[in-house]
Structures are given as C-alpha cells and as structure tokens.
Amino acid sequence: MDMRLPIGSAVIALLVLPLGVQLYYSTAMRPDDLALRAPMAQPEEKDNNILTAPDGMSAMAEQEVAHEAPPVLAEPAPPMVSMDPAPVPISAPAPAMANRAGAPMAEYSQNMAAPFGGAMPKSMGIVPPLSNAEPSGDSFSSFDEQRLKAVAEEPVSTFSLDVDTASYAYVRRMLEDGVLPARDAVRIEELINYFPYAYPLPASADIPFQPQVQVYPTPWNDATQILQIGIKGFEPVLADTKSNLVFLIDTSGSMDAPDKLPLLKRAFGLLLDQLSDNDSVAIVTYAGSAGIALPPTNAGRKADIMAALDQLYAGGSTAGAEGIELAYRLADEARIADGTNRVILATDGDFNVGIDDPEQLKHFIADKRASGIGLSVLGFGRGNLDDATMQALAQNGDGNASYIASFAEAKKVLVEEIGGTLHTIARDVKVQVEFNPAMIAEYRLIGYETRALNREDFNNDAVDAGDVGAGTSVTALYEITPVGSGRIDPLRYGESVRPESGSDEIAFLKMRYKLPDSDVSQLIEMPVTPDLVYGDIEDAGLDAQFAAAIAAFGQKLKSSVYGSSISWDEIKTLARAGRGPDEGGYRAEFIRLVDMAAMLKPDAPTKR
C-alpha cells in the first residue's frame, strides 16, 4: 500500500496547525462569531485590553453596552483580544462584564470559554472585571476610621444618630456591577441601618422610642465584645397623617438616562400612591425645564400630578432661577399646621439649584428647617453623584439621604418605609455612652465617623443632630475590651483605677431627643449591667448575629485595621444564622453581596 500520501498529509498538518491556532487566537472575527453574533460597535476605547461583551450576556447588559457605544459603523472594526500573558487592569469596567443579577463569575468565564470547548486558553489574557478605582464623577467625603480609645483617658463617647441608607444602596450597585466601591463610600452605620430590626416599641405613644442594649462576643476578635444599642420608632397610622410635599426635581442633561429621570418618575408614582386627600403635592424643576411644573395640588388628583411628572424632560445645564427658594416658597404657601412640611430633592448630583455657594446653601436649608420645613434627598444614577453634598443637605434639613438605584429600591424607600421617609417622630437624637474603667479597658464605635459630637454638645439643645422617622430602626455598635485584655498600654504616671464597691456596671447610656413640635430635649438614661451580657452570640438573637455580620462585612470591604481578619465565609455563615423570617428578602440579598465581595476582594492566602 502506498503510504506516501497519508504521511505527507500528516507532516503538512503538523506544520500548519500551530499557525492556524495562533491565527485563531489572535483574531476575534471567526466563523462562529459571524454565525452567533450580530455586528456590534466598539465601546469608546479607554484601554487596549477591553474585550467585547460575551455571547452569553443578559439583555440588560447588551442595552448598557449599546447605550455607551458610539454609532454603529457600516463595517465595524474587529474586536481586539489581548495577547499579553498576564491580565491588565482596566480603568473603568465595561457594564457587560458586571456580575449579572448575582450570577457567579464562573458563568462569565464559561461563556467566554465556550468556543474553546470549555477551556480558556492562557494566551487569551482575559481581563477580570474588577477595579478598586472609584467610578469617575462620583465623589464622597473623606474620613478616617474610628480609632480605639482607652477608657481611662476618654471614658465618654458622644455622637448623633444616622438614619441614612444611601451608602448601602450605592455599595450594592457597585458590587452587582463587578466593581469594588471607594472606601469612603462605605459608611458602616448606613449598611447596618439599611435593615429593619425587631427592637421593642415604646410602651406609650408619648415616647417616640425606647433603647434596647445587649452585649455579646465579637465574631472577629476573641478578646473583645460587641455592645449593641438599638431603637425602633413608633409608627402612626398613615391615614391620620398630613403631608405638604414639594418635589424639587433635577432635569439637567445628565438626568437623561434610564436609571435617572425615567426611574425618578416611576419612583414618585409609587410615592403618590401612598398619599391621600389629606396631602398636598407640588413640583418644581431646575435646569433644562425650569420653574413650577405643578402648583400645590391635592394628592387625590393623582391623574393631574402624574401628567405633570410625565411632561418633564432632561436637557440643558442652566440652573433654574431661584430653584431652591421657589420650592421652599411653595412649601410655605401650602404649609400644614399639624402635619409634615417637606421638600424632596431628587438629583443625580447636580446641585446647581440657584444658590451656588455650598455653605450658603446649607445655611439656607438650616434656616428653613428652623421654620418647620424639612428637606430629604434622593440620589439617582452613577457618574455624577455628589454624595458629600447629599449628606450635608439632608442633615441640615432634618431629613434623610437615600440612593435609588432600581425600582425595587424606590419601592423600599417610598412605599415600605414611607413613614420614616416623610414623618419625623424625634429630632436631634444624640447618644452618649460613659464606660466604667473598672470593667472596660478600651472601646471603639463602629462607623458614625461623620456624626461625632463633642461631649459638651450632648446637653446643648442648639446643636443639631440626626432625626428619627416613624417606624425607623437605628443601630449603633461598640467594640469593647474588658479590663485585662486591652491593647493600649496604661499610662506610666496615670492614676490607677480601682472598682468602686458594689459597682459592676459596664457602661451608662444616655440619649436626648426633641419631639417634633418642641425645642427642648428629653432625656433617656439606662445602665448597662451584667445581666445584659450574653456568653454566646447565638443567645443574643437573630438581629445581633445579622448586625455583627454587616459590621464585619463593612470593615472587611474597606480594609479596616481592626476587623478584617474574619473571612468572607465566616461572615456569610454569621449572616445566614441571623437571616430569620426575612420579609422582603433583603437579608438574603445581603448574603449574595458577600459572595460578590469575596470574588472582587478575595481573602489573603492563609500562612502556614
């Protein structure tokens, strides 16, 4: 038999195959691409290693890529695939690379590897969709983490309550998009306070809340304990409330995105459904379509209000003349004597509302707060978010700041938590804890960095502080170190501390608040005694386990010098143990976020 032809074919195949493989890997226009993928325009090139979207991406991801891409050319250039042996970080992650709807990143890798029989060639140099960089345009106030303090030197801690939840909603969006949030975007108290807790309600309607205190072991440090302070405000029947609301809506050109003005309209439609004939609504816009879009109107005329909302459009950059003054003037004209009078500012971060100087704007809002008209802020979208100004305006306006990233979040803020969003039950709520140096050596308040007060501010009713809305849960956690386990060396020349006879108190809690119609604060006092200490965190209950899990999550996410040693798996286990009934599924959602954070910020290898 003549074997020359098979042998010759084999030799040619051995020579040609490597060249074919190299050509196959170095071009993105292959027959399978032509069959499976319609031509897509290249996104604006910010990095030579950015890949086109995988075949298996969701319709939402396709829409996001299409939205950001330039106009499609008649013959689009072939997508480029990196041939570098090592991945190269990208400056801004492409939306198509986001961890879609909580799907594991393994799914993304499988989609990309499909043309290669399920195995990803090493020479591909696939760029992972992670980035520690803060998204361009979003800005946050810089702050240092709360430090450990020696009780012998600073026995008293004083701070203002924080009921905002914007940080959690923003962090969630970043993680779902496959991006680590900026460290200053992570405010741990806002992560904890995003969730409802089953704290006891006050025994009397004359008292807006009563504190619950418990102490239990710290999950990330065997030598310390967590002191948890929690309150839940009473919630009046909505049918008995009256509201005078003015929507101050940003209609600048930057609001022209699906997650901005269109989402805003739908969100306010949800809020409108919660109002009744007892309520009044007005709409003022600034930038683009500026002026009064709707004069004060009875909330029962829902069709007229929705028609006014539907006519709003985004465009232009010129500030509406006297936008903020106009909103407050309408609120004052429709003022309700025994109800809620509030301006709700909705924006993607453009605060060009007619007062250019930020400090003057804060003072203006603070003056209006003193007259009985509050301000709440709703942030929308990405890329232009001015979180620092959002927080400052909400604090000066006796309101809260929320971040609306989705229709589901709008439902939570404006439907499920409508009482806390609109109706204040306690103003200027301050907390002061004095630790007993005979029992506690050190302490550290977890979070609340931007809410610190001086010790003397506690009894000064002229000092502004946070406000608590109807039905709102608020939690504060201290990490405390019992005597004998401290990390701070005692002073060489300091006075030694000896326990007082018969005093076994761990700490003494004091809280001050003002009723909505009063300028004089009320005082709540409570000793923290050994009977409030639990030997095991499970005995402290579901809420304790879940709050501790969130605190650990926030600390690890921002690389805390105190609480980063705990692993993501341990955080997830703790959160699962504290999940409980989970009405609304928010705790289950948090557990999925832990998985996303673990992929973007893996645990350091264990040293052996």
Short mmCIF file of C-alpha atoms in Angstrom, two decimals, residues 136-304:
data_model
loop_
_atom_site.label_atom_id
_atom_site.label_comp_id
_atom_site.label_asym_id
_atom_site.label_seq_id
_atom_site.Cartn_x
_atom_site.Cartn_y
_atom_site.Cartn_z
CA SER A 136 -15.40 58.73 37.50
CA GLY A 137 -17.51 61.63 38.67
CA ASP A 138 -18.89 60.17 41.92
CA SER A 139 -17.48 61.92 44.99
CA PHE A 140 -17.57 61.15 48.71
CA SER A 141 -16.45 62.87 51.90
CA SER A 142 -13.11 61.56 53.11
CA PHE A 143 -12.95 60.33 56.70
CA ASP A 144 -10.71 58.24 58.94
CA GLU A 145 -11.93 55.09 60.64
CA GLN A 146 -12.95 55.35 64.30
CA ARG A 147 -9.90 54.65 66.44
CA LEU A 148 -9.53 52.56 69.57
CA LYS A 149 -9.78 54.64 72.75
CA ALA A 150 -8.62 53.95 76.30
CA VAL A 151 -11.43 54.29 78.83
CA ALA A 152 -9.02 55.64 81.44
CA GLU A 153 -8.29 58.60 79.15
CA GLU A 154 -11.60 59.10 77.27
CA PRO A 155 -14.43 57.37 79.12
CA VAL A 156 -17.25 59.24 77.30
CA SER A 157 -18.36 58.75 73.68
CA THR A 158 -20.91 61.13 72.08
CA PHE A 159 -22.45 61.02 68.60
CA SER A 160 -25.54 61.84 66.56
CA LEU A 161 -27.75 59.07 65.25
CA ASP A 162 -27.64 58.44 61.49
CA VAL A 163 -30.74 57.11 59.73
CA ASP A 164 -29.45 57.43 56.15
CA THR A 165 -29.20 54.32 53.98
CA ALA A 166 -27.63 55.72 50.80
CA SER A 167 -24.28 54.03 51.39
CA TYR A 168 -25.69 50.50 51.37
CA ALA A 169 -27.69 51.04 48.18
CA TYR A 170 -24.62 52.50 46.46
CA VAL A 171 -22.30 49.72 47.66
CA ARG A 172 -24.80 47.11 46.48
CA ARG A 173 -24.94 48.64 43.00
CA MET A 174 -21.16 48.76 42.70
CA LEU A 175 -20.75 45.13 43.74
CA GLU A 176 -23.52 43.99 41.40
CA ASP A 177 -21.70 45.83 38.61
CA GLY A 178 -18.49 43.98 39.46
CA VAL A 179 -16.70 46.97 40.99
CA LEU A 180 -15.34 47.49 44.48
CA PRO A 181 -16.76 50.73 45.92
CA ALA A 182 -14.49 53.53 47.04
CA ARG A 183 -13.54 53.14 50.71
CA ASP A 184 -15.16 56.45 51.66
CA ALA A 185 -18.40 55.28 50.02
CA VAL A 186 -18.66 52.58 52.71
CA ARG A 187 -20.27 54.05 55.84
CA ILE A 188 -20.78 51.07 58.10
CA GLU A 189 -23.64 52.53 60.15
CA GLU A 190 -25.63 53.09 56.96
CA LEU A 191 -25.04 49.49 55.92
CA ILE A 192 -26.34 48.28 59.29
CA ASN A 193 -29.29 50.70 59.40
CA TYR A 194 -30.49 49.69 55.93
CA PHE A 195 -32.23 46.70 57.51
CA PRO A 196 -35.21 46.60 59.90
CA TYR A 197 -34.71 45.06 63.34
CA ALA A 198 -37.21 43.74 65.86
CA TYR A 199 -36.43 46.18 68.65
CA PRO A 200 -39.21 46.74 71.21
CA LEU A 201 -41.64 49.57 70.57
CA PRO A 202 -42.22 52.21 73.26
CA ALA A 203 -44.87 51.47 75.83
CA SER A 204 -46.51 54.85 75.34
CA ALA A 205 -47.17 56.95 72.24
CA ASP A 206 -45.83 59.94 74.18
CA ILE A 207 -42.33 58.43 73.93
CA PRO A 208 -41.01 58.01 70.37
CA PHE A 209 -38.71 55.07 71.14
CA GLN A 210 -37.04 53.09 73.90
CA PRO A 211 -33.48 51.72 73.67
CA GLN A 212 -32.54 48.05 73.75
CA VAL A 213 -28.99 47.18 74.84
CA GLN A 214 -27.16 43.86 74.77
CA VAL A 215 -23.54 42.68 74.92
CA TYR A 216 -22.17 39.59 73.17
CA PRO A 217 -18.84 38.17 71.89
CA THR A 218 -17.19 39.81 68.87
CA PRO A 219 -17.12 37.46 65.86
CA TRP A 220 -13.74 38.74 64.60
CA ASN A 221 -11.89 39.15 67.92
CA ASP A 222 -12.00 36.66 70.80
CA ALA A 223 -10.66 39.26 73.24
CA THR A 224 -13.50 41.78 72.78
CA GLN A 225 -17.27 42.11 72.94
CA ILE A 226 -19.93 43.98 70.99
CA LEU A 227 -22.20 46.43 72.83
CA GLN A 228 -25.29 46.88 70.66
CA ILE A 229 -27.71 49.79 71.10
CA GLY A 230 -30.93 49.67 69.11
CA ILE A 231 -34.13 51.69 68.85
CA LYS A 232 -37.27 51.44 66.74
CA GLY A 233 -39.56 54.44 66.38
CA PHE A 234 -43.30 54.10 66.74
CA GLU A 235 -45.30 54.36 63.53
CA PRO A 236 -48.54 56.34 63.41
CA VAL A 237 -51.40 55.26 61.15
CA LEU A 238 -50.77 56.90 57.76
CA ALA A 239 -54.47 57.74 57.39
CA ASP A 240 -54.10 60.05 60.39
CA THR A 241 -51.11 61.96 58.97
CA LYS A 242 -50.98 65.05 56.77
CA SER A 243 -48.19 65.94 54.35
CA ASN A 244 -47.28 69.01 52.32
CA LEU A 245 -44.65 67.87 49.83
CA VAL A 246 -42.73 69.78 47.17
CA PHE A 247 -40.75 67.68 44.68
CA LEU A 248 -37.64 69.60 43.59
CA ILE A 249 -36.51 67.68 40.52
CA ASP A 250 -33.23 67.90 38.63
CA THR A 251 -33.97 67.97 34.88
CA SER A 252 -30.44 68.75 33.67
CA GLY A 253 -28.99 66.95 30.67
CA SER A 254 -27.14 64.44 32.84
CA MET A 255 -30.51 63.10 34.02
CA ASP A 256 -31.17 61.73 30.53
CA ALA A 257 -30.51 58.07 31.39
CA PRO A 258 -32.85 55.15 32.14
CA ASP A 259 -31.76 54.98 35.80
CA LYS A 260 -32.22 58.71 36.35
CA LEU A 261 -35.23 60.81 35.27
CA PRO A 262 -37.34 57.87 33.95
CA LEU A 263 -36.74 55.93 37.17
CA LEU A 264 -37.40 59.08 39.19
CA LYS A 265 -40.82 59.47 37.59
CA ARG A 266 -41.75 55.88 38.36
CA ALA A 267 -40.46 56.26 41.93
CA PHE A 268 -42.57 59.33 42.57
CA GLY A 269 -45.54 57.48 41.11
CA LEU A 270 -45.08 54.90 43.88
CA LEU A 271 -44.92 57.66 46.49
CA LEU A 272 -48.06 59.27 45.10
CA ASP A 273 -49.98 56.02 45.60
CA GLN A 274 -49.23 56.24 49.34
CA LEU A 275 -50.73 59.72 49.70
CA SER A 276 -54.36 60.67 50.30
CA ASP A 277 -56.69 63.67 50.15
CA ASN A 278 -55.05 64.86 53.38
CA ASP A 279 -51.84 65.53 51.46
CA SER A 280 -50.63 68.18 49.03
CA VAL A 281 -48.05 67.87 46.22
CA ALA A 282 -46.18 70.48 44.16
CA ILE A 283 -43.41 70.04 41.57
CA VAL A 284 -40.53 72.44 40.92
CA THR A 285 -37.79 71.69 38.38
CA TYR A 286 -34.33 73.15 37.92
CA ALA A 287 -32.04 73.07 34.87
CA GLY A 288 -33.47 72.19 31.50
CA SER A 289 -37.22 72.63 32.01
CA ALA A 290 -37.04 75.12 34.88
CA GLY A 291 -39.82 76.54 37.02
CA ILE A 292 -43.09 75.38 38.55
CA ALA A 293 -44.28 72.21 36.83
CA LEU A 294 -47.21 71.81 39.25
CA PRO A 295 -48.54 74.27 41.85
CA PRO A 296 -49.63 72.86 45.24
CA THR A 297 -52.26 70.26 44.33
CA ASN A 298 -54.39 67.93 46.42
CA ALA A 299 -52.81 64.47 46.31
CA GLY A 300 -56.19 62.99 45.48
CA ARG A 301 -55.83 64.42 41.96
CA LYS A 302 -53.37 61.71 41.02
CA ALA A 303 -54.01 61.90 37.26
CA ASP A 304 -53.11 65.62 37.17
#
